[in-house]
Amino acid sequence: MVDFSGLKNLVVGAGFWGAVIAERLASQLNEKVVVIDKNRHPGGASWSEIDPETGIECHLYGSHIFHTSLERVWDYVSKFTSFTNYRHRVLTTYRDRVYPLPVGLGLINAFYGLNLKPCEVPDFIRRETRGEKGPDDAANLEEKAISLVGRPLYEAFIRGYTKKQWGRDPKDLPAEIISRLPVRTTWNLDYFDAIYQGVPAEGYGKFFERLLSNPRIDFFPGVDFYDIDCKIPEDCTVFFSGAIDRFFDYRYGSLEWRSLCFEFRTEPVSDFQGTSVMNYADEAIPWTRVHEFKHFHPERETKEGVTRLCTEYPSIWRGEKDSPYYPVNDRRNGELFQKYAKAASRLKNVVPGGRLGSYRYCDMDRTVDDALAAFEKHVASRRERF
Ligand code: UDP
């Protein structure tokens, strides 16, 4: 049972944002912290655990690779885990042929049957994008993608995948979404550009266990905030990483999300696809990617002759009963979120954050950085008060 008497800090949600705030409060301010999460585990969507049958560590909510160029974030997370030297590479299947992502010499040359050199790529792309809008004039994702790579590459590798992932035509999506996908003129096949990359050597489970291991932290999994909110003392600060619209009882309306479904299975082969993540670009194939988890840890030994896979299907989000994954950052939702953010800023003892609290698609490193910043702001505002 959670003991709320005299409690000064409650953290709602034990994902990256909440767990980092809790760790800082306990270690730096020596304060007691209660952390609750409605899941049976911490770590939010990054959570991974060992499949008991195969011994393979599986990411329950899609592959999560830690990548950052932020020194303070790398220094901070490295206190709680070492990372393997895994570098993420993604392949994509289009019309039954496999190509390397992101868009670079590997993909362009394989798709067009050419042998372009790096210095020839800009001219080639210029020819491909002639007559199209430039990147700065692009009003939506389709126009932006075409301005960057030309129509044939867009139609093969971006249109179908994006339409499946978002359930909308790319013409109706904001251009910013595509800026996550780099376009290169080299043979570099790394999916991410970040300086530091890897997966926690002992898994995300161990990482979160250590993050929450301070004796001043009490972690209660399986506890829903709305079952206990009436018991929270008035002067307790609530660090809230749940959905911000629900916190305010949807008073301005509901923020929209895109959801995902994951189908796990074991195959009786030692290697199914030869890589950790295979994307599927064709619109007619209903899934967007297949994850094969053993490739995240080639250094580990697992049961022979089997592999564990997960097929990822984007799905409609129908409110609270579905898990929210991607915020639909269009104008309506952006304006709605601003209203909630304003309402939250008027509350004295509530600090919202994290993916759900700030209605933002966040990489893990950004979330850690945001949590460190939120903690510093909290400390500064308390100093002002006393
Ligand atoms: N994308 C695409 N084709 C791909 C992979 C990504 O068009 O094969 C685009 C798509 O619009 C998607 C965005 O890039 O919404 C970001 O994709 P990413 O796979 O990086 O998303 P995440 O892994 O963060 O869910």
Short mmCIF file of C-alpha atoms and ligand atoms in Angstrom, two decimals:
data_model
loop_
_atom_site.label_atom_id
_atom_site.label_comp_id
_atom_site.label_asym_id
_atom_site.label_seq_id
_atom_site.Cartn_x
_atom_site.Cartn_y
_atom_site.Cartn_z
CA MET A 1 0.00 0.00 0.00
CA VAL A 2 1.22 3.47 -0.85
CA ASP A 3 1.73 5.63 2.24
CA PHE A 4 0.90 9.24 1.39
CA SER A 5 1.23 10.80 4.84
CA GLY A 6 3.70 13.68 4.76
CA LEU A 7 4.65 12.86 1.17
CA LYS A 8 6.42 15.72 -0.63
CA ASN A 9 7.16 14.15 -4.04
CA LEU A 10 4.97 11.91 -6.16
CA VAL A 11 6.17 10.84 -9.60
CA VAL A 12 3.43 9.55 -11.89
CA GLY A 13 4.84 7.24 -14.57
CA ALA A 14 8.19 5.44 -14.33
CA GLY A 15 9.33 5.91 -17.93
CA PHE A 16 12.58 7.75 -18.67
CA TRP A 17 11.21 11.13 -17.62
CA GLY A 18 9.68 10.04 -14.32
CA ALA A 19 12.49 7.68 -13.31
CA VAL A 20 15.18 10.32 -13.92
CA ILE A 21 13.26 12.94 -11.90
CA ALA A 22 12.81 10.43 -9.05
CA GLU A 23 16.50 9.53 -9.08
CA ARG A 24 17.53 13.20 -8.96
CA LEU A 25 15.12 14.05 -6.12
CA ALA A 26 16.35 11.10 -4.07
CA SER A 27 20.08 11.38 -4.80
CA GLN A 28 20.59 15.11 -5.08
CA LEU A 29 17.99 16.47 -2.68
CA ASN A 30 17.97 13.44 -0.35
CA GLU A 31 14.17 13.49 -0.44
CA LYS A 32 11.69 10.66 -0.24
CA VAL A 33 9.87 9.98 -3.50
CA VAL A 34 6.93 7.75 -4.32
CA VAL A 35 6.83 6.58 -7.94
CA ILE A 36 3.71 4.94 -9.35
CA ASP A 37 3.09 3.41 -12.75
CA LYS A 38 -0.02 1.73 -14.01
CA ASN A 39 2.12 -0.84 -15.86
CA ARG A 40 3.53 -3.86 -14.03
CA HIS A 41 7.03 -2.60 -14.90
CA PRO A 42 8.98 0.70 -15.10
CA GLY A 43 10.62 1.95 -18.32
CA GLY A 44 7.47 2.93 -20.27
CA ALA A 45 7.66 1.92 -23.92
CA SER A 46 11.40 1.17 -23.73
CA TRP A 47 10.85 -1.88 -21.49
CA SER A 48 12.57 -5.11 -22.47
CA GLU A 49 12.58 -8.52 -20.83
CA ILE A 50 13.97 -11.99 -21.45
CA ASP A 51 11.60 -14.39 -23.20
CA PRO A 52 11.70 -17.44 -20.87
CA GLU A 53 11.47 -20.02 -23.69
CA THR A 54 14.23 -18.76 -25.96
CA GLY A 55 16.32 -16.67 -23.55
CA ILE A 56 16.13 -13.77 -26.03
CA GLU A 57 15.69 -10.27 -24.66
CA CYS A 58 12.63 -8.73 -26.33
CA HIS A 59 11.55 -5.10 -26.49
CA LEU A 60 7.85 -5.31 -25.66
CA TYR A 61 6.83 -2.09 -27.42
CA GLY A 62 9.06 -2.02 -30.48
CA SER A 63 12.84 -1.75 -30.79
CA HIS A 64 14.49 0.90 -28.63
CA ILE A 65 18.06 1.90 -29.35
CA PHE A 66 19.67 4.53 -27.20
CA HIS A 67 21.35 7.25 -29.26
CA THR A 68 22.50 10.70 -28.29
CA SER A 69 25.00 13.44 -28.99
CA LEU A 70 24.19 15.19 -25.72
CA GLU A 71 27.21 14.83 -23.43
CA ARG A 72 25.30 15.40 -20.23
CA VAL A 73 22.71 12.79 -21.13
CA TRP A 74 25.34 10.21 -22.04
CA ASP A 75 27.29 10.90 -18.83
CA TYR A 76 24.10 10.60 -16.80
CA VAL A 77 22.74 7.34 -18.25
CA SER A 78 26.21 5.78 -18.23
CA LYS A 79 26.16 5.96 -14.42
CA PHE A 80 23.45 3.30 -14.41
CA THR A 81 24.44 1.00 -17.26
CA SER A 82 27.15 0.28 -19.77
CA PHE A 83 26.08 0.14 -23.40
CA THR A 84 27.00 -2.38 -26.07
CA ASN A 85 28.56 -1.03 -29.27
CA TYR A 86 25.46 -1.98 -31.30
CA ARG A 87 24.92 0.43 -34.22
CA HIS A 88 21.41 0.43 -35.60
CA ARG A 89 21.00 -0.40 -39.30
CA VAL A 90 17.59 -0.67 -40.90
CA LEU A 91 16.69 -2.44 -44.12
CA THR A 92 13.47 -2.00 -46.01
CA THR A 93 11.58 -4.38 -48.28
CA TYR A 94 9.88 -2.94 -51.36
CA ARG A 95 8.26 -5.18 -54.00
CA ASP A 96 10.06 -8.19 -52.53
CA ARG A 97 13.52 -6.67 -52.79
CA VAL A 98 15.59 -5.44 -49.88
CA TYR A 99 17.27 -2.02 -49.71
CA PRO A 100 19.34 -0.29 -47.02
CA LEU A 101 17.95 2.77 -45.24
CA PRO A 102 18.25 5.71 -44.78
CA VAL A 103 18.34 7.35 -48.19
CA GLY A 104 22.03 7.35 -49.17
CA LEU A 105 24.34 5.84 -51.76
CA GLY A 106 23.31 2.28 -50.81
CA LEU A 107 19.60 2.88 -51.39
CA ILE A 108 19.87 5.22 -54.38
CA ASN A 109 22.35 3.05 -56.30
CA ALA A 110 20.46 -0.19 -55.59
CA PHE A 111 17.09 1.32 -56.54
CA TYR A 112 18.23 2.99 -59.78
CA GLY A 113 20.87 0.37 -60.70
CA LEU A 114 23.56 3.08 -60.73
CA ASN A 115 27.01 3.58 -59.24
CA LEU A 116 26.83 7.24 -58.28
CA LYS A 117 29.72 8.78 -56.36
CA PRO A 118 29.05 11.08 -53.39
CA CYS A 119 29.83 14.21 -55.43
CA GLU A 120 27.27 13.16 -58.06
CA VAL A 121 24.35 12.76 -55.64
CA PRO A 122 23.40 16.46 -55.22
CA ASP A 123 23.07 16.92 -59.01
CA PHE A 124 21.16 13.66 -59.30
CA ILE A 125 18.70 14.68 -56.57
CA ARG A 126 18.40 18.15 -58.16
CA ARG A 127 17.36 16.53 -61.45
CA GLU A 128 14.94 14.25 -59.63
CA THR A 129 13.31 17.15 -57.79
CA ARG A 130 13.19 19.58 -60.76
CA GLY A 131 9.78 21.20 -61.03
CA GLU A 132 8.85 20.21 -57.47
CA LYS A 133 8.54 22.58 -54.51
CA GLY A 134 11.75 23.26 -52.52
CA PRO A 135 12.14 21.99 -48.92
CA ASP A 136 11.38 25.43 -47.46
CA ASP A 137 8.14 25.80 -49.43
CA ALA A 138 6.90 22.30 -48.59
CA ALA A 139 3.50 22.54 -46.95
CA ASN A 140 3.17 18.89 -45.96
CA LEU A 141 5.09 15.64 -45.56
CA GLU A 142 4.64 14.58 -49.19
CA GLU A 143 5.99 17.85 -50.58
CA LYS A 144 8.87 17.84 -48.11
CA ALA A 145 9.88 14.24 -48.88
CA ILE A 146 9.71 14.80 -52.66
CA SER A 147 11.77 17.98 -52.33
CA LEU A 148 14.48 15.95 -50.53
CA VAL A 149 14.64 12.72 -52.53
CA GLY A 150 12.47 13.06 -55.65
CA ARG A 151 9.20 11.37 -56.56
CA PRO A 152 10.32 7.78 -57.40
CA LEU A 153 12.14 7.26 -54.08
CA TYR A 154 9.29 8.93 -52.22
CA GLU A 155 6.70 6.70 -53.85
CA ALA A 156 8.70 3.53 -53.22
CA PHE A 157 10.01 3.99 -49.68
CA ILE A 158 8.13 6.80 -47.98
CA ARG A 159 4.54 7.10 -49.19
CA GLY A 160 3.30 3.59 -48.33
CA TYR A 161 5.21 3.31 -45.04
CA THR A 162 4.09 6.74 -43.86
CA LYS A 163 0.47 6.16 -44.86
CA LYS A 164 0.46 2.91 -42.90
CA GLN A 165 2.22 4.37 -39.88
CA TRP A 166 -0.04 7.40 -39.55
CA GLY A 167 -3.26 6.16 -41.13
CA ARG A 168 -3.33 9.33 -43.21
CA ASP A 169 -2.23 10.46 -46.61
CA PRO A 170 1.24 12.09 -46.36
CA LYS A 171 -0.35 15.20 -47.96
CA ASP A 172 -2.30 15.60 -44.70
CA LEU A 173 0.70 15.24 -42.39
CA PRO A 174 3.10 17.94 -41.16
CA ALA A 175 6.43 18.16 -43.01
CA GLU A 176 8.44 17.90 -39.76
CA ILE A 177 7.78 14.16 -39.32
CA ILE A 178 10.10 13.32 -42.18
CA SER A 179 13.01 15.30 -40.73
CA ARG A 180 13.65 12.22 -38.52
CA LEU A 181 14.81 10.37 -41.63
CA PRO A 182 18.28 11.53 -42.70
CA VAL A 183 19.30 11.87 -46.37
CA ARG A 184 23.01 11.22 -47.02
CA THR A 185 25.47 11.20 -49.89
CA THR A 186 27.71 8.47 -48.44
CA TRP A 187 27.72 4.69 -47.95
CA ASN A 188 27.18 5.22 -44.21
CA LEU A 189 24.44 2.75 -43.33
CA ASP A 190 23.95 3.79 -39.69
CA TYR A 191 20.33 4.71 -39.08
CA PHE A 192 21.26 7.35 -36.50
CA ASP A 193 23.84 10.12 -36.72
CA ALA A 194 24.34 10.40 -32.94
CA ILE A 195 27.85 10.19 -31.48
CA TYR A 196 26.87 7.71 -28.77
CA GLN A 197 24.75 4.68 -29.61
CA GLY A 198 24.00 1.29 -28.14
CA VAL A 199 21.63 -0.82 -26.09
CA PRO A 200 22.05 -1.30 -22.33
CA ALA A 201 24.45 -4.25 -21.95
CA GLU A 202 22.20 -5.90 -19.35
CA GLY A 203 18.91 -4.68 -20.82
CA TYR A 204 16.53 -1.83 -20.01
CA GLY A 205 15.19 -3.81 -17.02
CA LYS A 206 18.50 -3.67 -15.13
CA PHE A 207 18.94 -0.03 -16.13
CA PHE A 208 15.61 1.00 -14.60
CA GLU A 209 16.17 -1.18 -11.56
CA ARG A 210 19.38 0.77 -10.86
CA LEU A 211 17.79 4.13 -11.64
CA LEU A 212 15.09 3.45 -9.03
CA SER A 213 17.35 1.67 -6.54
CA ASN A 214 17.88 4.59 -4.14
CA PRO A 215 16.35 3.57 -0.76
CA ARG A 216 14.53 6.93 -0.65
CA ILE A 217 12.52 5.87 -3.72
CA ASP A 218 9.42 3.69 -3.27
CA PHE A 219 8.23 2.30 -6.57
CA PHE A 220 4.70 0.93 -6.89
CA PRO A 221 3.95 -0.77 -10.22
CA GLY A 222 0.35 -1.45 -11.21
CA VAL A 223 -1.04 1.69 -9.53
CA ASP A 224 -3.32 4.01 -11.46
CA PHE A 225 -3.02 7.70 -10.57
CA TYR A 226 -6.79 8.17 -10.77
CA ASP A 227 -7.32 5.54 -8.07
CA ILE A 228 -5.14 7.41 -5.59
CA ASP A 229 -5.31 11.09 -6.56
CA CYS A 230 -7.72 11.96 -3.75
CA LYS A 231 -5.12 10.83 -1.19
CA ILE A 232 -2.30 13.14 -2.32
CA PRO A 233 -1.41 15.78 0.31
CA GLU A 234 -1.93 19.36 -0.84
CA ASP A 235 1.71 20.39 -0.54
CA CYS A 236 3.03 17.34 -2.41
CA THR A 237 4.61 18.11 -5.79
CA VAL A 238 3.25 15.82 -8.50
CA PHE A 239 5.66 15.12 -11.38
CA PHE A 240 3.14 13.95 -13.91
CA SER A 241 4.01 12.02 -17.06
CA GLY A 242 0.53 10.69 -17.81
CA ALA A 243 -1.74 12.06 -20.54
CA ILE A 244 -2.17 15.79 -19.96
CA ASP A 245 -5.71 15.98 -21.41
CA ARG A 246 -7.02 13.31 -19.06
CA PHE A 247 -5.39 15.12 -16.11
CA PHE A 248 -7.71 18.05 -16.86
CA ASP A 249 -10.66 15.73 -17.48
CA TYR A 250 -10.55 16.54 -21.23
CA ARG A 251 -11.92 20.00 -20.54
CA TYR A 252 -10.77 21.37 -23.93
CA GLY A 253 -11.20 18.10 -25.85
CA SER A 254 -9.19 14.96 -26.46
CA LEU A 255 -5.66 14.97 -27.94
CA GLU A 256 -5.24 12.46 -30.77
CA TRP A 257 -2.69 9.64 -30.89
CA ARG A 258 -1.69 6.86 -33.24
CA SER A 259 -1.50 3.42 -31.71
CA LEU A 260 0.44 0.22 -32.46
CA CYS A 261 -0.22 -3.51 -32.15
CA PHE A 262 2.61 -5.98 -31.62
CA GLU A 263 2.39 -9.65 -32.55
CA PHE A 264 5.12 -11.82 -31.05
CA ARG A 265 6.07 -15.26 -32.29
CA THR A 266 8.91 -17.77 -32.15
CA GLU A 267 10.24 -19.24 -35.40
CA PRO A 268 12.09 -22.56 -35.52
CA VAL A 269 15.13 -21.11 -37.35
CA SER A 270 18.26 -19.61 -35.83
CA ASP A 271 18.06 -16.45 -37.97
CA PHE A 272 14.86 -15.29 -39.66
CA GLN A 273 15.79 -12.04 -41.39
CA GLY A 274 19.49 -11.45 -40.68
CA THR A 275 18.95 -8.05 -39.08
CA SER A 276 17.19 -6.50 -36.09
CA VAL A 277 14.62 -4.36 -37.92
CA MET A 278 13.18 -4.92 -41.39
CA ASN A 279 10.79 -2.24 -42.65
CA TYR A 280 8.03 -2.99 -45.15
CA ALA A 281 7.44 -0.13 -47.56
CA ASP A 282 4.58 -1.53 -49.69
CA GLU A 283 1.22 -0.07 -48.79
CA ALA A 284 -0.51 -3.42 -49.44
CA ILE A 285 1.44 -5.12 -46.62
CA PRO A 286 -0.38 -4.20 -43.42
CA TRP A 287 2.60 -4.20 -41.06
CA THR A 288 5.36 -1.58 -41.04
CA ARG A 289 8.24 -3.60 -39.60
CA VAL A 290 9.43 -6.89 -38.19
CA HIS A 291 11.78 -6.89 -35.20
CA GLU A 292 14.16 -9.80 -34.61
CA PHE A 293 15.53 -9.20 -31.15
CA LYS A 294 18.51 -11.54 -30.99
CA HIS A 295 20.40 -9.23 -33.39
CA PHE A 296 20.52 -6.54 -30.69
CA HIS A 297 22.81 -8.78 -28.63
CA PRO A 298 25.09 -10.81 -30.91
CA GLU A 299 27.41 -11.13 -27.90
CA ARG A 300 24.86 -13.25 -25.99
CA GLU A 301 24.13 -16.95 -26.17
CA THR A 302 20.48 -17.92 -26.48
CA LYS A 303 18.63 -21.16 -27.22
CA GLU A 304 19.84 -22.69 -30.47
CA GLY A 305 17.65 -23.12 -33.53
CA VAL A 306 14.97 -20.59 -32.57
CA THR A 307 14.44 -16.87 -32.87
CA ARG A 308 11.88 -14.46 -31.43
CA LEU A 309 10.12 -11.97 -33.70
CA CYS A 310 7.61 -9.21 -33.39
CA THR A 311 5.50 -7.82 -36.22
CA GLU A 312 4.45 -4.20 -35.74
CA TYR A 313 1.07 -3.00 -37.03
CA PRO A 314 0.05 0.63 -36.75
CA SER A 315 -3.51 0.95 -35.47
CA ILE A 316 -6.26 3.42 -34.78
CA TRP A 317 -6.26 4.98 -31.32
CA ARG A 318 -9.75 4.91 -29.88
CA GLY A 319 -9.18 6.65 -26.59
CA GLU A 320 -8.17 5.37 -23.17
CA LYS A 321 -8.48 1.65 -23.96
CA ASP A 322 -5.69 1.84 -26.59
CA SER A 323 -2.04 2.65 -25.89
CA PRO A 324 -0.98 6.06 -27.18
CA TYR A 325 2.29 5.93 -29.15
CA TYR A 326 2.65 8.77 -31.64
CA PRO A 327 1.13 12.20 -31.05
CA VAL A 328 -0.68 13.48 -34.15
CA ASN A 329 1.07 16.84 -34.24
CA ASP A 330 -1.23 18.68 -36.61
CA ARG A 331 -2.55 22.18 -36.06
CA ARG A 332 -5.72 21.19 -34.16
CA ASN A 333 -3.81 19.03 -31.69
CA GLY A 334 -1.03 21.59 -31.37
CA GLU A 335 -3.51 24.30 -30.40
CA LEU A 336 -5.30 21.97 -28.03
CA PHE A 337 -2.07 21.01 -26.33
CA GLN A 338 -1.17 24.69 -25.85
CA LYS A 339 -4.39 25.16 -23.89
CA TYR A 340 -3.53 22.25 -21.61
CA ALA A 341 0.06 23.47 -21.20
CA LYS A 342 -1.27 26.89 -20.16
CA ALA A 343 -3.67 25.32 -17.68
CA ALA A 344 -0.83 23.22 -16.24
CA SER A 345 1.46 26.25 -15.85
CA ARG A 346 -1.16 27.83 -13.56
CA LEU A 347 -0.99 24.90 -11.11
CA LYS A 348 1.46 25.38 -8.26
CA ASN A 349 2.41 21.80 -7.43
CA VAL A 350 2.22 20.01 -10.75
CA VAL A 351 5.13 19.50 -13.16
CA PRO A 352 4.02 17.79 -16.39
CA GLY A 353 6.48 16.11 -18.73
CA GLY A 354 7.48 13.04 -20.72
CA ARG A 355 5.91 11.87 -23.98
CA LEU A 356 2.32 11.88 -22.71
CA GLY A 357 2.60 14.92 -20.48
CA SER A 358 4.20 17.12 -23.13
CA TYR A 359 2.36 15.56 -26.11
CA ARG A 360 5.57 15.15 -28.05
CA TYR A 361 7.29 12.43 -29.98
CA CYS A 362 10.47 12.13 -27.93
CA ASP A 363 13.61 10.10 -28.39
CA MET A 364 14.86 8.63 -25.13
CA ASP A 365 17.81 11.01 -24.89
CA ARG A 366 15.61 14.08 -25.33
CA THR A 367 13.35 12.75 -22.59
CA VAL A 368 16.30 12.36 -20.20
CA ASP A 369 17.49 15.86 -21.06
CA ASP A 370 14.00 17.27 -20.47
CA ALA A 371 13.82 15.48 -17.10
CA LEU A 372 17.19 16.88 -16.00
CA ALA A 373 16.05 20.36 -17.05
CA ALA A 374 12.69 19.97 -15.26
CA PHE A 375 14.49 18.88 -12.11
CA GLU A 376 16.84 21.90 -12.25
CA LYS A 377 13.88 24.22 -12.76
CA HIS A 378 12.10 22.65 -9.80
CA VAL A 379 15.16 23.17 -7.58
CA ALA A 380 15.53 26.79 -8.72
CA SER A 381 11.85 27.61 -8.14
CA ARG A 382 12.01 26.11 -4.66
CA ARG A 383 15.05 28.19 -3.83
CA GLU A 384 13.12 31.28 -4.88
CA ARG A 385 10.22 30.34 -2.64
CA PHE A 386 12.28 29.77 0.52
N1 UDP B 1 9.83 6.63 -42.82
C1 UDP B 1 9.51 6.19 -44.09
N2 UDP B 1 9.96 4.96 -44.50
C2 UDP B 1 10.69 4.14 -43.69
C3 UDP B 1 11.02 4.61 -42.41
C4 UDP B 1 10.58 5.84 -41.99
O1 UDP B 1 8.84 6.88 -44.85
O2 UDP B 1 11.04 3.03 -44.11
C5 UDP B 1 9.33 7.97 -42.40
C6 UDP B 1 7.89 7.90 -41.94
O3 UDP B 1 7.22 9.09 -42.37
C7 UDP B 1 7.99 7.86 -40.44
C8 UDP B 1 9.24 8.70 -40.17
O4 UDP B 1 10.08 8.48 -41.31
O5 UDP B 1 6.84 8.38 -39.82
C9 UDP B 1 9.98 8.30 -38.90
O6 UDP B 1 10.26 6.92 -38.97
P1 UDP B 1 11.05 6.09 -37.89
O7 UDP B 1 11.13 4.69 -38.38
O8 UDP B 1 12.32 6.79 -37.55
O9 UDP B 1 10.08 6.15 -36.65
P2 UDP B 1 10.27 5.52 -35.22
O10 UDP B 1 11.26 4.38 -35.32
O11 UDP B 1 10.79 6.61 -34.36
O12 UDP B 1 8.92 5.07 -34.87
#
